[in-house]
Short mmCIF file of C-alpha atoms and ligand atoms in Angstrom, two decimals:
data_model
loop_
_atom_site.label_atom_id
_atom_site.label_comp_id
_atom_site.label_asym_id
_atom_site.label_seq_id
_atom_site.Cartn_x
_atom_site.Cartn_y
_atom_site.Cartn_z
CA MET K 1 -0.07 0.02 0.13
CA LYS K 2 1.17 3.60 -0.95
CA GLY K 3 2.25 5.63 1.89
CA ILE K 4 2.31 9.68 2.24
CA LYS K 5 4.96 12.14 2.49
CA ILE K 6 3.94 15.31 4.14
CA ILE K 7 5.67 18.09 2.51
CA ALA K 8 4.35 20.89 4.62
CA THR K 9 1.99 21.55 7.43
CA ALA K 10 0.44 25.05 8.63
CA SER K 11 -2.34 26.31 10.95
CA ALA K 12 -4.40 29.43 11.42
CA ALA K 13 -6.39 30.49 14.37
CA PRO K 14 -8.51 33.48 15.09
CA ALA K 15 -6.55 36.52 17.13
CA ASN K 16 -9.74 36.70 19.34
CA SER K 17 -9.45 34.50 22.22
CA TYR K 18 -11.97 33.58 25.25
CA ASP K 19 -9.64 32.32 28.39
CA ASN K 20 -11.59 30.48 30.77
CA GLU K 21 -12.08 33.85 33.03
CA LYS K 22 -13.78 35.50 30.05
CA LEU K 23 -15.88 32.54 29.26
CA CYS K 24 -17.20 32.34 32.95
CA THR K 25 -18.28 36.14 32.60
CA MET K 26 -20.78 34.55 29.82
CA VAL K 27 -21.86 31.38 31.39
CA ASP K 28 -22.17 29.96 34.69
CA SER K 29 -19.26 28.05 35.38
CA ASP K 30 -15.90 28.31 37.13
CA PRO K 31 -12.23 28.54 35.35
CA GLU K 32 -10.82 26.47 37.74
CA TRP K 33 -13.45 23.68 37.40
CA ILE K 34 -12.91 24.10 33.48
CA GLU K 35 -9.24 23.90 33.72
CA THR K 36 -9.25 20.98 36.40
CA ARG K 37 -12.12 19.13 34.44
CA THR K 38 -10.77 19.33 30.55
CA GLY K 39 -7.48 20.87 30.66
CA ILE K 40 -8.44 23.71 28.44
CA ARG K 41 -7.53 27.34 29.50
CA ASN K 42 -8.25 29.21 26.31
CA ARG K 43 -10.01 28.97 23.12
CA HIS K 44 -9.63 31.03 19.69
CA ILE K 45 -13.01 32.48 18.62
CA CYS K 46 -13.70 33.94 15.18
CA THR K 47 -14.98 37.64 14.97
CA ASN K 48 -14.67 38.21 10.80
CA GLU K 49 -12.95 35.09 10.10
CA ASN K 50 -14.84 31.56 8.99
CA ALA K 51 -13.95 28.22 8.07
CA VAL K 52 -12.95 29.45 4.58
CA SER K 53 -10.96 32.20 5.47
CA LEU K 54 -9.09 30.07 8.21
CA ALA K 55 -8.42 27.41 5.70
CA VAL K 56 -7.13 29.96 3.24
CA GLU K 57 -4.93 31.67 6.16
CA ALA K 58 -3.47 28.05 6.79
CA GLY K 59 -3.00 27.40 2.93
CA GLU K 60 -1.07 30.40 2.44
CA LYS K 61 1.41 29.96 5.31
CA LEU K 62 1.88 26.49 3.89
CA PHE K 63 2.60 27.62 0.40
CA ALA K 64 5.10 30.30 2.02
CA LYS K 65 6.79 27.51 3.76
CA ALA K 66 6.95 24.99 0.99
CA ASP K 67 8.20 26.24 -2.51
CA ILE K 68 6.25 24.11 -4.69
CA ASP K 69 4.77 24.16 -8.04
CA LYS K 70 0.91 24.65 -7.03
CA SER K 71 -0.05 23.05 -10.42
CA ARG K 72 0.93 19.65 -8.96
CA ILE K 73 -2.05 19.90 -6.69
CA SER K 74 -4.68 17.47 -8.12
CA ALA K 75 -7.19 17.49 -5.06
CA VAL K 76 -8.24 19.76 -1.93
CA ILE K 77 -10.10 18.23 0.73
CA ALA K 78 -11.58 20.29 3.33
CA ALA K 79 -12.81 18.36 6.55
CA THR K 80 -15.27 20.80 8.43
CA SER K 81 -18.59 20.48 10.34
CA THR K 82 -19.13 24.29 10.04
CA PRO K 83 -18.62 25.25 6.15
CA GLU K 84 -19.65 28.81 5.72
CA PHE K 85 -22.16 27.47 2.86
CA VAL K 86 -23.43 23.98 2.47
CA PHE K 87 -22.56 24.83 -1.12
CA PRO K 88 -20.21 25.83 -2.55
CA SER K 89 -17.77 24.03 -0.38
CA VAL K 90 -14.94 25.37 1.86
CA ALA K 91 -12.51 23.29 -0.32
CA CYS K 92 -13.99 24.79 -3.58
CA MET K 93 -13.59 28.17 -2.31
CA ALA K 94 -10.33 27.88 -0.69
CA ALA K 95 -9.04 26.34 -3.89
CA LYS K 96 -9.69 29.41 -5.87
CA GLU K 97 -8.38 32.08 -3.19
CA LEU K 98 -5.25 29.79 -2.97
CA GLY K 99 -4.64 30.41 -6.72
CA LEU K 100 -4.70 26.29 -7.56
CA ARG K 101 -5.51 25.26 -11.01
CA ARG K 102 -9.46 24.68 -11.96
CA GLU K 103 -8.98 21.05 -13.14
CA ILE K 104 -8.77 19.40 -9.44
CA LEU K 105 -11.07 17.50 -6.97
CA ALA K 106 -12.46 19.95 -4.33
CA PHE K 107 -15.03 18.78 -1.86
CA ASP K 108 -15.60 18.96 1.79
CA LEU K 109 -15.97 16.00 4.03
CA SER K 110 -18.11 15.61 7.11
CA ALA K 111 -17.05 13.19 9.74
CA ALA K 112 -17.09 15.57 12.77
CA CYS K 113 -13.54 15.71 14.97
CA SER K 114 -12.69 12.33 12.92
CA GLY K 115 -12.77 14.31 9.75
CA PHE K 116 -8.91 15.25 9.08
CA MET K 117 -8.10 11.45 9.71
CA TYR K 118 -10.86 10.49 7.10
CA ALA K 119 -9.61 13.36 4.73
CA LEU K 120 -6.18 12.35 4.86
CA GLU K 121 -7.08 8.56 3.87
CA THR K 122 -9.24 9.71 1.05
CA ALA K 123 -6.76 12.19 -0.15
CA ARG K 124 -3.93 9.17 0.20
CA CYS K 125 -5.96 6.91 -2.11
CA TYR K 126 -6.89 9.59 -4.72
CA ILE K 127 -3.08 10.38 -5.49
CA ALA K 128 -2.08 6.92 -4.96
CA GLN K 129 -4.23 6.51 -7.96
CA ASN K 130 -4.17 9.71 -9.73
CA GLY K 131 -0.73 11.14 -8.73
CA GLY K 132 -0.18 14.61 -7.85
CA MET K 133 -0.22 16.39 -4.24
CA ALA K 134 -3.33 16.66 -2.30
CA LEU K 135 -4.04 19.61 0.07
CA VAL K 136 -5.70 18.21 3.26
CA ILE K 137 -7.33 20.91 5.56
CA GLY K 138 -9.27 20.77 9.01
CA THR K 139 -10.91 23.89 9.33
CA GLU K 140 -13.86 25.07 11.95
CA LYS K 141 -15.58 27.76 13.13
CA LEU K 142 -17.45 26.02 15.93
CA SER K 143 -18.24 29.09 17.60
CA GLY K 144 -21.27 29.53 15.20
CA ILE K 145 -22.96 26.12 16.46
CA ILE K 146 -22.13 26.49 20.28
CA ASP K 147 -24.75 27.60 22.86
CA TYR K 148 -22.74 29.93 25.02
CA THR K 149 -25.52 29.61 27.60
CA ASP K 150 -24.72 25.71 27.72
CA ARG K 151 -21.88 25.21 29.94
CA SER K 152 -21.58 21.48 29.13
CA THR K 153 -20.50 22.26 25.63
CA CYS K 154 -19.39 25.68 25.30
CA ILE K 155 -16.37 25.26 27.69
CA LEU K 156 -14.77 22.86 25.43
CA PHE K 157 -14.69 24.11 21.84
CA GLY K 158 -12.77 26.63 19.79
CA ASP K 159 -12.02 27.90 16.20
CA GLY K 160 -9.06 27.09 13.80
CA ALA K 161 -7.58 25.39 10.74
CA GLY K 162 -4.76 23.06 10.02
CA ALA K 163 -3.66 22.01 6.66
CA ALA K 164 -1.32 19.41 5.25
CA LEU K 165 0.34 19.26 1.77
CA ILE K 166 0.92 15.62 0.91
CA GLU K 167 2.26 13.41 -1.95
CA SER K 168 2.61 9.75 -2.35
CA SER K 169 5.57 7.99 -1.22
CA ASP K 170 6.83 4.15 0.00
CA LYS K 171 6.86 5.11 3.42
CA LEU K 172 5.11 3.09 5.91
CA TYR K 173 1.48 3.91 6.37
CA HIS K 174 -1.43 2.11 7.74
CA HIS K 175 -5.07 3.34 8.31
CA VAL K 176 -8.07 2.19 10.31
CA SER K 177 -11.50 3.81 10.82
CA GLY K 178 -14.92 3.11 12.03
CA CYS K 179 -18.51 4.42 12.52
CA GLU K 180 -21.52 3.82 14.80
CA ALA K 181 -24.63 6.03 14.59
CA ASP K 182 -25.07 7.50 17.97
CA ILE K 183 -27.40 10.85 17.85
CA ARG K 184 -27.48 10.93 21.77
CA ALA K 185 -23.88 11.02 22.28
CA LEU K 186 -23.19 14.14 20.01
CA SER K 187 -25.49 15.62 17.48
CA LEU K 188 -26.24 18.83 15.35
CA LYS K 189 -29.01 19.43 13.39
CA GLY K 190 -28.67 20.31 9.43
CA PRO K 191 -30.73 23.06 7.65
CA GLY K 192 -34.21 23.12 8.59
CA ASP K 193 -36.42 23.61 11.54
CA GLY K 194 -35.00 23.34 14.99
CA ASP K 195 -32.04 24.83 16.94
CA ARG K 196 -28.72 24.66 15.32
CA PHE K 197 -26.44 23.93 18.46
CA VAL K 198 -24.28 21.20 19.38
CA HIS K 199 -25.95 18.69 21.69
CA MET K 200 -23.86 16.23 23.89
CA ASP K 201 -24.07 13.46 26.60
CA GLY K 202 -20.58 14.31 28.10
CA HIS K 203 -20.24 11.01 30.00
CA ARG K 204 -21.17 9.04 27.11
CA VAL K 205 -18.70 10.86 24.62
CA PHE K 206 -16.07 10.47 27.31
CA ARG K 207 -16.37 6.79 27.80
CA PHE K 208 -16.43 6.25 23.98
CA ALA K 209 -13.26 8.23 23.48
CA VAL K 210 -11.19 6.52 25.85
CA SER K 211 -12.12 3.08 24.67
CA ILE K 212 -11.93 3.94 21.11
CA LEU K 213 -8.56 5.58 21.40
CA LYS K 214 -6.95 2.85 22.92
CA GLU K 215 -8.71 0.37 20.59
CA VAL K 216 -7.25 2.43 17.47
CA VAL K 217 -3.78 2.39 18.96
CA ASP K 218 -3.61 -1.25 19.48
CA LYS K 219 -5.21 -2.10 16.29
CA LEU K 220 -2.62 0.19 14.26
CA LEU K 221 0.22 -1.54 16.51
CA SER K 222 -0.82 -5.02 15.77
CA ASP K 223 -1.55 -4.62 12.27
CA THR K 224 1.84 -3.23 11.46
CA GLY K 225 3.65 -5.48 13.78
CA LEU K 226 5.04 -2.42 16.00
CA THR K 227 5.02 -1.99 19.40
CA ILE K 228 4.47 1.44 21.01
CA SER K 229 8.09 1.75 21.99
CA GLU K 230 8.97 1.95 18.18
CA VAL K 231 6.69 4.89 17.95
CA ASN K 232 7.77 8.49 18.45
CA TYR K 233 4.49 10.34 19.12
CA VAL K 234 0.73 9.46 19.65
CA ILE K 235 -1.30 12.52 18.40
CA CYS K 236 -4.71 12.15 19.56
CA HIS K 237 -7.68 14.57 18.85
CA GLN K 238 -7.92 17.10 21.42
CA ALA K 239 -10.97 17.07 23.28
CA ASN K 240 -10.25 16.64 27.10
CA ALA K 241 -6.90 16.33 28.84
CA ARG K 242 -8.52 13.86 31.25
CA ILE K 243 -9.50 11.41 28.00
CA ILE K 244 -5.87 11.63 26.99
CA ASP K 245 -4.62 10.95 30.49
CA ALA K 246 -6.72 8.01 30.73
CA VAL K 247 -5.47 6.58 27.69
CA LYS K 248 -1.65 7.23 28.10
CA LYS K 249 -2.17 5.42 31.45
CA LYS K 250 -2.56 2.38 29.54
CA TYR K 251 0.78 2.36 28.02
CA PRO K 252 3.38 2.69 31.02
CA GLY K 253 6.51 4.40 30.21
CA GLN K 254 5.10 6.04 27.07
CA GLU K 255 3.04 8.78 28.44
CA HIS K 256 5.65 11.46 27.25
CA LYS K 257 4.74 10.64 23.45
CA PHE K 258 1.04 11.85 23.89
CA TYR K 259 1.70 15.48 22.91
CA MET K 260 -1.19 17.88 23.66
CA ASN K 261 -2.00 21.70 22.89
CA LEU K 262 -5.60 22.02 23.91
CA GLU K 263 -4.59 23.93 26.90
CA GLU K 264 -4.68 26.78 24.16
CA TYR K 265 -7.19 26.07 21.50
CA GLY K 266 -9.56 23.66 23.11
CA ASN K 267 -11.49 21.06 20.80
CA THR K 268 -11.27 22.32 17.33
CA SER K 269 -12.91 19.22 16.04
CA ALA K 270 -11.41 18.44 12.28
CA ALA K 271 -8.76 21.12 13.03
CA SER K 272 -7.10 19.51 15.92
CA ILE K 273 -4.85 17.27 14.64
CA PRO K 274 -3.55 19.15 11.60
CA LEU K 275 -2.95 21.95 14.52
CA LEU K 276 -0.89 19.78 16.29
CA LEU K 277 0.81 18.08 13.64
CA SER K 278 1.87 22.00 12.46
CA GLU K 279 3.09 23.04 15.88
CA MET K 280 5.05 19.84 16.53
CA PHE K 281 6.89 20.38 12.90
CA GLU K 282 7.30 23.96 13.85
CA LYS K 283 8.88 23.26 17.30
CA GLY K 284 11.14 20.52 15.54
CA LEU K 285 9.58 17.91 17.58
CA LEU K 286 8.62 15.83 14.26
CA ARG K 287 11.57 14.69 11.93
CA ASP K 288 11.70 12.87 8.72
CA GLY K 289 11.62 8.96 9.37
CA MET K 290 9.78 9.29 12.61
CA LYS K 291 6.95 7.13 13.22
CA VAL K 292 3.71 8.64 14.49
CA ILE K 293 0.19 7.96 15.28
CA CYS K 294 -2.48 10.10 14.86
CA ALA K 295 -5.83 9.06 16.27
CA GLY K 296 -9.18 10.86 15.98
CA PHE K 297 -12.80 10.35 17.30
CA GLY K 298 -15.96 12.09 17.09
CA ALA K 299 -19.61 12.53 16.46
CA GLY K 300 -21.35 10.00 14.46
CA LEU K 301 -19.77 8.33 16.12
CA THR K 302 -16.71 8.10 13.91
CA TRP K 303 -13.26 7.26 14.61
CA GLY K 304 -10.00 7.07 12.37
CA GLY K 305 -6.13 6.73 12.97
CA THR K 306 -3.09 6.19 10.97
CA LEU K 307 0.32 4.68 11.85
CA MET K 308 2.80 6.53 9.64
CA GLU K 309 6.21 7.10 8.80
CA ILE K 310 6.57 11.01 8.16
N1 COA Z 401 -18.80 24.40 35.12
C1 COA Z 401 -18.99 24.01 36.63
N2 COA Z 401 -19.74 23.10 36.80
C2 COA Z 401 -20.02 22.12 35.78
C3 COA Z 401 -19.92 22.27 34.45
C4 COA Z 401 -19.03 23.52 34.17
N3 COA Z 401 -18.88 23.96 32.73
N4 COA Z 401 -20.37 21.33 33.74
C5 COA Z 401 -20.65 20.56 34.73
N5 COA Z 401 -20.63 21.07 35.98
C6 COA Z 401 -21.22 20.46 37.25
C7 COA Z 401 -22.32 19.31 36.98
O1 COA Z 401 -23.29 20.02 37.05
C8 COA Z 401 -22.06 18.49 37.96
O2 COA Z 401 -22.51 19.17 39.28
P1 COA Z 401 -23.32 17.90 40.47
O3 COA Z 401 -22.20 17.16 40.93
O4 COA Z 401 -23.64 19.22 41.39
O5 COA Z 401 -24.21 17.42 39.53
C9 COA Z 401 -20.46 18.11 38.33
O6 COA Z 401 -19.84 19.49 37.59
C10 COA Z 401 -19.86 17.07 37.53
O7 COA Z 401 -20.60 17.04 36.12
P2 COA Z 401 -19.96 16.08 35.08
O8 COA Z 401 -21.01 16.21 33.93
O9 COA Z 401 -19.95 14.66 35.91
O10 COA Z 401 -18.71 16.59 34.80
P3 COA Z 401 -17.53 15.83 33.98
O11 COA Z 401 -16.11 15.66 34.75
O12 COA Z 401 -18.21 14.54 33.15
O13 COA Z 401 -17.10 16.68 32.79
C11 COA Z 401 -17.26 17.17 30.42
C12 COA Z 401 -17.85 17.28 31.77
C13 COA Z 401 -18.10 17.62 29.39
C14 COA Z 401 -16.20 18.17 30.49
C15 COA Z 401 -16.74 15.76 30.18
O14 COA Z 401 -17.79 14.80 30.34
C16 COA Z 401 -16.26 15.76 28.82
O15 COA Z 401 -15.29 16.28 28.42
N6 COA Z 401 -16.79 14.78 27.84
C17 COA Z 401 -16.27 14.59 26.66
C18 COA Z 401 -16.96 15.50 25.58
C19 COA Z 401 -16.02 15.55 24.50
O16 COA Z 401 -15.07 15.36 24.51
N7 COA Z 401 -16.83 15.96 23.34
C20 COA Z 401 -16.25 16.18 22.04
C21 COA Z 401 -15.91 15.00 21.46
S1 COA Z 401 -15.13 14.99 19.90
#
């Protein structure tokens, strides 16, 4: 099976932010409670930005880093639950703004917080078959679908985008994914009547998250015949530090491999994994030849993970 080479990554986040203190002027909560129960201290919240402008900003930063011939890009996939329009897609509008050629495949993909993992796998298959490079984006304006009087959800989510430019390679790559319909756990209604806010059963999602992350990591390891000690990092979707803490306890001695940045961004859904990848490349934590597990989970319920050599 063909793997991928990550040519470059970049991210974008709105300048405006709500720290726990500010959020607690809007909702009946407590800054210390939020930090202790979630690990989150801050989240970036759009003012004039939206999922398209964040995607474009991440894309522009990426092209500023990677001196590539843009005509080699054959696909743009934007994972998002918060597109500016149902159509045209974020991917279609971002492709134009970024000056990409017209003869490409461009579409949005809906798999909630697993979106980037689903998009990466879809893009990998596409370029393995058709050649070229793919721009894979996770972008969200979650503040537009959050009820800021609902303390069970508004403390968790933030806005942002991350992008990765990939091409086919013979590097190690293995993917697993799955889905299991569960409206009660986490849902958001589509166009039509009724409210347009996220509804969540926090306990149900928490339990699911801990067990599915362990399942995904174990399956990736057993399928590839690797042990966790041979993996450099485990990059999990950033939903709640307690979820990641509960998972990493299951891998004694390997806890340092579970990198987190949710303290600053909260849960940015499809953007969280590419935001992490971008930050880790920028800090020099990720280097050529390292083996990395990325694992996402979210509404659907959905989950997806890859074990790849970068
Ligand atoms: N501020 C202050 N108190 C709060 C609160 C808030 N924001 N939210 C809940 N509480 C209170 C509850 O009312 C409850 O009080 P009580 O004991 O007097 O009844 C107490 O805190 C405990 O509530 P509980 O719901 O058990 O808290 P929790 O530890 O499960 O944390 C979540 C709640 C939402 C943070 C947690 O369940 C979670 O993160 N779940 C996963 C959500 C997720 O990741 N979603 C996205 C997936 S992609």
